[in-house]
PDB file of C-alpha atoms and ligand atoms in Angstrom:
ATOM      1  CA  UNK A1118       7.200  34.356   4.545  1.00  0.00           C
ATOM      2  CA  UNK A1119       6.937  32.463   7.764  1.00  0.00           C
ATOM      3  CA  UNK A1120       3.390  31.534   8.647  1.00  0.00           C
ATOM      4  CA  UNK A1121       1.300  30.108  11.813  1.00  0.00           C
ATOM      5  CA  UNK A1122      -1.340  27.206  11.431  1.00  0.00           C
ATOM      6  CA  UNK A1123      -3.396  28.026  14.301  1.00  0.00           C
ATOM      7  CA  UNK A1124      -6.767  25.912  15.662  1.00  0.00           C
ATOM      8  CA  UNK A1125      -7.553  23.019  17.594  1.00  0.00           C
ATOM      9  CA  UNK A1126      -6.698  19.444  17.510  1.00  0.00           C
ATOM     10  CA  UNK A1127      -7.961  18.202  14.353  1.00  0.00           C
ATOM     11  CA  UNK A1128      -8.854  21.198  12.336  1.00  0.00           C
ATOM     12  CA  UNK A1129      -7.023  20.094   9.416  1.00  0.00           C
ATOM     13  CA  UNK A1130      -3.079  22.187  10.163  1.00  0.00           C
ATOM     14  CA  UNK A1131      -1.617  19.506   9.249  1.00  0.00           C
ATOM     15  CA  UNK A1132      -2.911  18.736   5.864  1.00  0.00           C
ATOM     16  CA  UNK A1133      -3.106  22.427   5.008  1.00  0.00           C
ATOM     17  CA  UNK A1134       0.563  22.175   6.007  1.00  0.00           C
ATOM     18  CA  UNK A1135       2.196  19.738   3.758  1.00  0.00           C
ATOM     19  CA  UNK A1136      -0.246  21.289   0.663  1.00  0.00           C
ATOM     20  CA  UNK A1137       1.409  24.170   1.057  1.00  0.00           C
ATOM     21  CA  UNK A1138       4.894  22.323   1.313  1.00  0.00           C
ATOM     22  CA  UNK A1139       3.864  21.225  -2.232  1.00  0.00           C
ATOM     23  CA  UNK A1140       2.856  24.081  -3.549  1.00  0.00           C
ATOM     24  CA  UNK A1141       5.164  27.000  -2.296  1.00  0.00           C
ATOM     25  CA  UNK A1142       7.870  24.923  -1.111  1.00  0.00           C
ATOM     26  CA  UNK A1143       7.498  25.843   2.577  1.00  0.00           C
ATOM     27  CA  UNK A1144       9.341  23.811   5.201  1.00  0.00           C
ATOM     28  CA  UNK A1145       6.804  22.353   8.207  1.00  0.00           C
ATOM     29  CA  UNK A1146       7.658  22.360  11.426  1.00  0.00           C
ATOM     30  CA  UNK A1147       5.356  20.364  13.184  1.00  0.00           C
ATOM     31  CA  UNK A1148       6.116  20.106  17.288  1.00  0.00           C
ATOM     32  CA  UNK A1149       3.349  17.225  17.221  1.00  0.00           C
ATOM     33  CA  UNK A1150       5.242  14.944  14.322  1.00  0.00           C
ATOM     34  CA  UNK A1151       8.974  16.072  15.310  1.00  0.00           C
ATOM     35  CA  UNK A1152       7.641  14.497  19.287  1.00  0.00           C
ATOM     36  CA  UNK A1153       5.896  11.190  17.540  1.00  0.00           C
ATOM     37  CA  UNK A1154       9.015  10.688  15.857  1.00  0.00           C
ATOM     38  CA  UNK A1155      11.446  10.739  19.426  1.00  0.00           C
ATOM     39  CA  UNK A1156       8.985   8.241  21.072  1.00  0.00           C
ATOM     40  CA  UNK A1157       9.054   5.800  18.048  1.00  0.00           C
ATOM     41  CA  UNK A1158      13.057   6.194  17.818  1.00  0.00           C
ATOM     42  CA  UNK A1159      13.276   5.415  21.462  1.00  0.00           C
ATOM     43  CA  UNK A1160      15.644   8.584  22.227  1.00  0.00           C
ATOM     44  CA  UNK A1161      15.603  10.022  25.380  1.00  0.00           C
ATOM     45  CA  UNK A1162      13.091  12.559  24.463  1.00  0.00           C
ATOM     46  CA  UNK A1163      11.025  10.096  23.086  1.00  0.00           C
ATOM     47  CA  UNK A1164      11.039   8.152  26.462  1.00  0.00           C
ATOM     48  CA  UNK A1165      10.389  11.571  28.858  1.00  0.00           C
ATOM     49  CA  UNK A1166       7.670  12.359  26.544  1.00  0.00           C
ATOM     50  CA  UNK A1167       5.812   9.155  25.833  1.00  0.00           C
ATOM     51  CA  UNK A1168       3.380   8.951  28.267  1.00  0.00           C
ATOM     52  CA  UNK A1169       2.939  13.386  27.989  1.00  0.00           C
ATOM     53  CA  UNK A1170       1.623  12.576  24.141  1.00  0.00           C
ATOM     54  CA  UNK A1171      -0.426   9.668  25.443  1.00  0.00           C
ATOM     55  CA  UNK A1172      -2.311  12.012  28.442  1.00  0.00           C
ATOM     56  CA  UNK A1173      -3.038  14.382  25.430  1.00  0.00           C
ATOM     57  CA  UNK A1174      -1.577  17.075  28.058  1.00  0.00           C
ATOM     58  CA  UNK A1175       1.209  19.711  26.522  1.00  0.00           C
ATOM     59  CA  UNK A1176       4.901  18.540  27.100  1.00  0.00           C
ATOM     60  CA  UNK A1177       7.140  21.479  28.318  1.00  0.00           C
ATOM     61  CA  UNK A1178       7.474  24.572  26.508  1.00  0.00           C
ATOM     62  CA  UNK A1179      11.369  24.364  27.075  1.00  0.00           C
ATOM     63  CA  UNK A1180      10.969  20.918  24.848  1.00  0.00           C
ATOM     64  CA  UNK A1181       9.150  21.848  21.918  1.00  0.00           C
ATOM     65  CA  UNK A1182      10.972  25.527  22.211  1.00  0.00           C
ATOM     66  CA  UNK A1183      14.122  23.580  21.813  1.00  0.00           C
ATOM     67  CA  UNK A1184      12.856  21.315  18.669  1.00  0.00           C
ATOM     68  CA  UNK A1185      11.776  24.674  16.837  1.00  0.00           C
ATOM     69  CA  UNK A1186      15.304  26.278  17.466  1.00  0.00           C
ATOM     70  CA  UNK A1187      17.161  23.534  15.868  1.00  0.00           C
ATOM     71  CA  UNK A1188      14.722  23.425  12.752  1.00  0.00           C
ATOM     72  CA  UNK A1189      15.060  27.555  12.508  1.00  0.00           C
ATOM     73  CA  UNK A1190      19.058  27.272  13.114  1.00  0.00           C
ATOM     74  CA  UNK A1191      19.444  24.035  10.796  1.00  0.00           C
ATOM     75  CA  UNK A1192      17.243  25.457   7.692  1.00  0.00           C
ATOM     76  CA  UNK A1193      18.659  29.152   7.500  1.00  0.00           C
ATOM     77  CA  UNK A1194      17.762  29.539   3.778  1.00  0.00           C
ATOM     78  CA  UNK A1195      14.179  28.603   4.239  1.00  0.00           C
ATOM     79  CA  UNK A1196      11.972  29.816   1.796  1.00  0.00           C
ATOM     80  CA  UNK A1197       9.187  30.352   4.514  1.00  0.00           C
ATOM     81  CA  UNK A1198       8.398  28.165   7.749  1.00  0.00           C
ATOM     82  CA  UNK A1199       4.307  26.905   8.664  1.00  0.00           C
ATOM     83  CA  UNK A1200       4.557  26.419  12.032  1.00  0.00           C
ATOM     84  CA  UNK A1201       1.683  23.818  12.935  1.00  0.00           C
ATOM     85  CA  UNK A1202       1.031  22.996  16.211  1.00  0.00           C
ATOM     86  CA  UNK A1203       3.162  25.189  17.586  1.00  0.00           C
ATOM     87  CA  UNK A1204       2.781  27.750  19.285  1.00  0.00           C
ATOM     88  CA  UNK A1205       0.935  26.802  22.139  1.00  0.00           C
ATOM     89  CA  UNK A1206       1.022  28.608  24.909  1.00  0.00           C
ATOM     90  CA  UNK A1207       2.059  32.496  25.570  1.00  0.00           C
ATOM     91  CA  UNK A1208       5.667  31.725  26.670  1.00  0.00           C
ATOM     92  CA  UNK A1209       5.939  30.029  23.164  1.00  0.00           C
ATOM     93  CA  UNK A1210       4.893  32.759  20.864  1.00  0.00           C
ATOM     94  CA  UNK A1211       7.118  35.161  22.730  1.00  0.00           C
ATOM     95  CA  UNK A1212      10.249  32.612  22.505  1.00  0.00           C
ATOM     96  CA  UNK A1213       9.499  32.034  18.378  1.00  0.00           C
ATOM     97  CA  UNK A1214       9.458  36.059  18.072  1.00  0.00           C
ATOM     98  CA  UNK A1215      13.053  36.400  19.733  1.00  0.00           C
ATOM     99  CA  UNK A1216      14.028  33.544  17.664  1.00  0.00           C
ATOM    100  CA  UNK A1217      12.778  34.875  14.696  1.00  0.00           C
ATOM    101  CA  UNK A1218      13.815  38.467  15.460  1.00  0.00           C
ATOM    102  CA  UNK A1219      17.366  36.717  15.815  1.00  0.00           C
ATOM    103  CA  UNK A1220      17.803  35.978  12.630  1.00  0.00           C
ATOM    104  CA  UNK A1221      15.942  38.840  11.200  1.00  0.00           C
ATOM    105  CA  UNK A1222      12.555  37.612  10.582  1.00  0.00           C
ATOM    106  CA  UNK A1223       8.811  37.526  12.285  1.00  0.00           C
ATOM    107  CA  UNK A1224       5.826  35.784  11.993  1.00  0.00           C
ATOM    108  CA  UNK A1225       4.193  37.679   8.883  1.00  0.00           C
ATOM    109  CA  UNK A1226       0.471  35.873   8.963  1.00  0.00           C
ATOM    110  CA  UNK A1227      -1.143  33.388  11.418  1.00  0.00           C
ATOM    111  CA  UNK A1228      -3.931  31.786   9.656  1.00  0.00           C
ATOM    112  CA  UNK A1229      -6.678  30.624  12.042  1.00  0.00           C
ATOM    113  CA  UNK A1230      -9.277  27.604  10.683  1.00  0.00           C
ATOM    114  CA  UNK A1231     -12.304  27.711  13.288  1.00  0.00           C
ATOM    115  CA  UNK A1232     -14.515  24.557  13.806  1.00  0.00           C
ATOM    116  CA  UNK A1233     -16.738  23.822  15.927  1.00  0.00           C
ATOM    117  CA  UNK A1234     -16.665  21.215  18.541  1.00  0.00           C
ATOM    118  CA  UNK A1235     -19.052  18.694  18.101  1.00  0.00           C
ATOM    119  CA  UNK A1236     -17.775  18.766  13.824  1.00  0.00           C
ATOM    120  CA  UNK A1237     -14.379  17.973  15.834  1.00  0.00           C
ATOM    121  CA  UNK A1238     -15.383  15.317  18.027  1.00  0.00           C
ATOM    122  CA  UNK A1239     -16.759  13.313  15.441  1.00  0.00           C
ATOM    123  CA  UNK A1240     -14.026  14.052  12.821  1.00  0.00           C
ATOM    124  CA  UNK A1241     -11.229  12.796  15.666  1.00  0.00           C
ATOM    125  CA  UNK A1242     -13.734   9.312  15.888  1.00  0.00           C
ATOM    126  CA  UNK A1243     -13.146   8.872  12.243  1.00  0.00           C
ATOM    127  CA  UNK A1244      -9.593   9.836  12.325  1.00  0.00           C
ATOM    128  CA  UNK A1245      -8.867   7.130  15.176  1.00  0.00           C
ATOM    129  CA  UNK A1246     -11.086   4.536  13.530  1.00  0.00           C
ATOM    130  CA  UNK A1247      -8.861   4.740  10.054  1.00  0.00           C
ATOM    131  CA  UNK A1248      -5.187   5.832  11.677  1.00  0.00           C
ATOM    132  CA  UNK A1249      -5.490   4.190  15.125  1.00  0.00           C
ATOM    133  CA  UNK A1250      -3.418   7.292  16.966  1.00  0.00           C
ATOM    134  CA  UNK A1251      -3.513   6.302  20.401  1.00  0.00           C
ATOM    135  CA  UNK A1252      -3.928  10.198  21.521  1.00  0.00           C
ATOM    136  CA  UNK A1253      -7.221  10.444  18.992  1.00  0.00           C
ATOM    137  CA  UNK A1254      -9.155   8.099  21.370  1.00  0.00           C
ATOM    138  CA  UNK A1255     -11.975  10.111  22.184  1.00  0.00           C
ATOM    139  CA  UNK A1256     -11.184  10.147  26.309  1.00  0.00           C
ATOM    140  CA  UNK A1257      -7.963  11.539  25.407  1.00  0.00           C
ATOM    141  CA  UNK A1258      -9.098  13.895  22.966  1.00  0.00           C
ATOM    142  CA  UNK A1259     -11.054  15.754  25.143  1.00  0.00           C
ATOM    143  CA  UNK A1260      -7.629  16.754  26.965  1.00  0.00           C
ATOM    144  CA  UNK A1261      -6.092  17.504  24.116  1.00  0.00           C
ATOM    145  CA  UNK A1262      -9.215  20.182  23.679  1.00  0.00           C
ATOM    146  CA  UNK A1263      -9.412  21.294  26.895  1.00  0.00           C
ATOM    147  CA  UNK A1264      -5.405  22.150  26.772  1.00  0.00           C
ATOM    148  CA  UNK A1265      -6.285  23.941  23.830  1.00  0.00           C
ATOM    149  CA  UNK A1266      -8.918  25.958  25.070  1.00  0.00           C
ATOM    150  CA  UNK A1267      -6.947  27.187  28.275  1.00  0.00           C
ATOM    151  CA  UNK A1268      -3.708  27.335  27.296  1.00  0.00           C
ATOM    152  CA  UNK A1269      -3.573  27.907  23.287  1.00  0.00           C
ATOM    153  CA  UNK A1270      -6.621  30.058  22.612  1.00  0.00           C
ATOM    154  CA  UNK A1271      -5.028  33.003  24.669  1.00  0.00           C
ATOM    155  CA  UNK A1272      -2.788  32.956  21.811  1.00  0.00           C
ATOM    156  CA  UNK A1273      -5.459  34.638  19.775  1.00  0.00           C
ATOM    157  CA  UNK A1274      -5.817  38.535  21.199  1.00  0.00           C
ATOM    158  CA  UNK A1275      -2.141  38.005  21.297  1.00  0.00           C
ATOM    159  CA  UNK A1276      -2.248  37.712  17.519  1.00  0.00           C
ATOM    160  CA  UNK A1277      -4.984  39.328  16.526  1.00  0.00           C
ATOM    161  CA  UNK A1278      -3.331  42.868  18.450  1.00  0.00           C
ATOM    162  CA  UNK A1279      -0.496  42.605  15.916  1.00  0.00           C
ATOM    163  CA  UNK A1280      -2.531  42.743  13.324  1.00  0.00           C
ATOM    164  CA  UNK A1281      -1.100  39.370  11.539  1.00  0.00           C
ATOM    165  CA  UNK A1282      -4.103  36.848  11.774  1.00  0.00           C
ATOM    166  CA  UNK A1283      -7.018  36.133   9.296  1.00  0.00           C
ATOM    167  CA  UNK A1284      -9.572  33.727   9.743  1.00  0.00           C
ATOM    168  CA  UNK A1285     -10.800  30.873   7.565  1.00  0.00           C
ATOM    169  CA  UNK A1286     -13.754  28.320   8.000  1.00  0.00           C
ATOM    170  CA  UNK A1287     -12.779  25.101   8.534  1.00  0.00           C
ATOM    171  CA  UNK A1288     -15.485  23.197   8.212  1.00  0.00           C
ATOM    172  CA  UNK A1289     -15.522  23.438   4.628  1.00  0.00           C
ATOM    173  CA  UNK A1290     -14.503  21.162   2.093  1.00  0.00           C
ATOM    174  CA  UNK A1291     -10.324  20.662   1.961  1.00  0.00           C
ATOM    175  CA  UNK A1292     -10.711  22.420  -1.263  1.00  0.00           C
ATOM    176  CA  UNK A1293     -12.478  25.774   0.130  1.00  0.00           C
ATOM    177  CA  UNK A1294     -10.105  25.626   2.839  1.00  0.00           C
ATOM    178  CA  UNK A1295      -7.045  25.608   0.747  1.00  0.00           C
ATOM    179  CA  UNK A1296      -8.711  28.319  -1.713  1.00  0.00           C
ATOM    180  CA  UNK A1297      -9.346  30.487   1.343  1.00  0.00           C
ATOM    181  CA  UNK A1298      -5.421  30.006   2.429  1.00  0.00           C
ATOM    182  CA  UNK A1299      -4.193  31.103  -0.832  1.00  0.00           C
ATOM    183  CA  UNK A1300      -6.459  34.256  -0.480  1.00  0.00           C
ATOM    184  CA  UNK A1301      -4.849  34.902   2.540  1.00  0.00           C
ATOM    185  CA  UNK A1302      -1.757  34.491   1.521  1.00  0.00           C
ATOM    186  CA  UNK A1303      -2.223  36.588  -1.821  1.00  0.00           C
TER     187      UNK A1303
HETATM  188  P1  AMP B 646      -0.358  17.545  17.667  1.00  0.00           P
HETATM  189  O1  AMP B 646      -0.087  16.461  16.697  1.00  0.00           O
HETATM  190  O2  AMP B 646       0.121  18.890  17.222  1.00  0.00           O
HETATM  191  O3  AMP B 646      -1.794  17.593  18.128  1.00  0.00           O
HETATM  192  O4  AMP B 646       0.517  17.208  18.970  1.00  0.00           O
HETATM  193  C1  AMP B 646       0.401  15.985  19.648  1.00  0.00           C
HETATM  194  C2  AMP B 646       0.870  16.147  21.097  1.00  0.00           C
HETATM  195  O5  AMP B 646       2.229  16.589  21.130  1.00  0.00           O
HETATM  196  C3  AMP B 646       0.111  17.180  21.914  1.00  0.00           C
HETATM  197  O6  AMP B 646      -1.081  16.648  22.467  1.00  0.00           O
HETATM  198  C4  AMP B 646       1.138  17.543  22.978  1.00  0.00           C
HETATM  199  O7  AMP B 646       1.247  16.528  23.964  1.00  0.00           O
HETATM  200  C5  AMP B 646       2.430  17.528  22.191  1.00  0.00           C
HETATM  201  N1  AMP B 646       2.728  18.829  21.563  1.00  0.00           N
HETATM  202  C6  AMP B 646       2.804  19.097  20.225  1.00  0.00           C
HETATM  203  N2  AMP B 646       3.126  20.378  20.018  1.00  0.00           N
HETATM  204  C7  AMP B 646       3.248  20.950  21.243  1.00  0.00           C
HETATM  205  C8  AMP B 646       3.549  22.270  21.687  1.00  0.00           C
HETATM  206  N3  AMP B 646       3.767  23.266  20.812  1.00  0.00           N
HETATM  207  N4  AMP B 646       3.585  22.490  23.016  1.00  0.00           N
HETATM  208  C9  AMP B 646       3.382  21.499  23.913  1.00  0.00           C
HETATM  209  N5  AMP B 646       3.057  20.237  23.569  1.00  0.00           N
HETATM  210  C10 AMP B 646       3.010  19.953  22.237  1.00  0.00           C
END
């Protein structure tokens, strides 16, 4: 079962993602932590991405392509894959179905938590108040929404015409929200 966590910054992917690493045994892959983690080691992907992740623009989809590849080729007995944060952009989703179709697999459910702007805004405040992440600042955030809305939401029809995606509300509590995955997933 290989799964998509699909919304905007802050929607909550990533802590849907590592419940369901608890609770099915799932292996992440998010593009977001796997880039934080080359800038703090000081490779040289770290260092031609650094100041990408700080603009809140998207790095290259030949980058994060690359990162996902590894994962998929380095984890072949996966029990299932949540991709968060990844896709992003058309050329994306078309490279993880080849990849996928590769090694026999597809994308069999993209679960897609919709919020609402302003909710987001004020969650990301919060979020950068407590974990200090220099791309939450709010001036920065607003990129990261604005890449989201023209290059990632296209990713929805594209989605949605194979038939894959359901939709959950996530606004509500982390509770509901995980209830409403499993239902999804049932
Ligand atoms: P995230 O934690 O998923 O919001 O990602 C943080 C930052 O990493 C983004 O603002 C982008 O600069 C970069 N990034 C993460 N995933 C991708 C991706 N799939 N495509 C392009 N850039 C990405």
């Amino acid at each position: 079962m290989h799964l998509i966590l699909f919304g905007p910054p802050a929607a909550g992917k990533g802590t849907q993602a590592k419940r369901l690493v608890e609770t099915r045994g799932f292996i992440q892959l998010s593009t977001g932590d796997m880039l934080r983690a080359a800038r703090a080691s000081g490779s040289e992907l770290g260092l031609k991405v650094a100041s990408i992740l700080d603009s809140g623009a998207l790095v290259s989809d030949e980058i994060v392509i690359a990162l996902i590849k590894e994962q998929l080729d380095n984890n072949p007995d996966a029990a299932g894959f949540i991709f968060d944060g990844f896709p992003r952009t058309i050329p994306q989703a078309e490279a993880l179905d080849d990849l996928l179709a590769s090694k026999g697999a597809k994308i069999d459910k993209v679960i897609r938590l919709v919020v609402d702007n302003e909710a987001l805004i004020a969650r990301i405040s919060k979020r950068f108040e407590e974990q200090g992440r220099a791309d939450d600042n709010p001036e920065v955030f607003v990129t990261r929404l604005e890449a989201y809305n023209s290059q990632t939401a296209p990713l929805l029809p594209f989605y949605a015409d194979k038939g894959v995606m359901s939709e959950v509300d996530g606004m509500a509590s982390i509770e509901e929200v995980s209830a409403a995955i499993d239902g999804a997933l049932a």
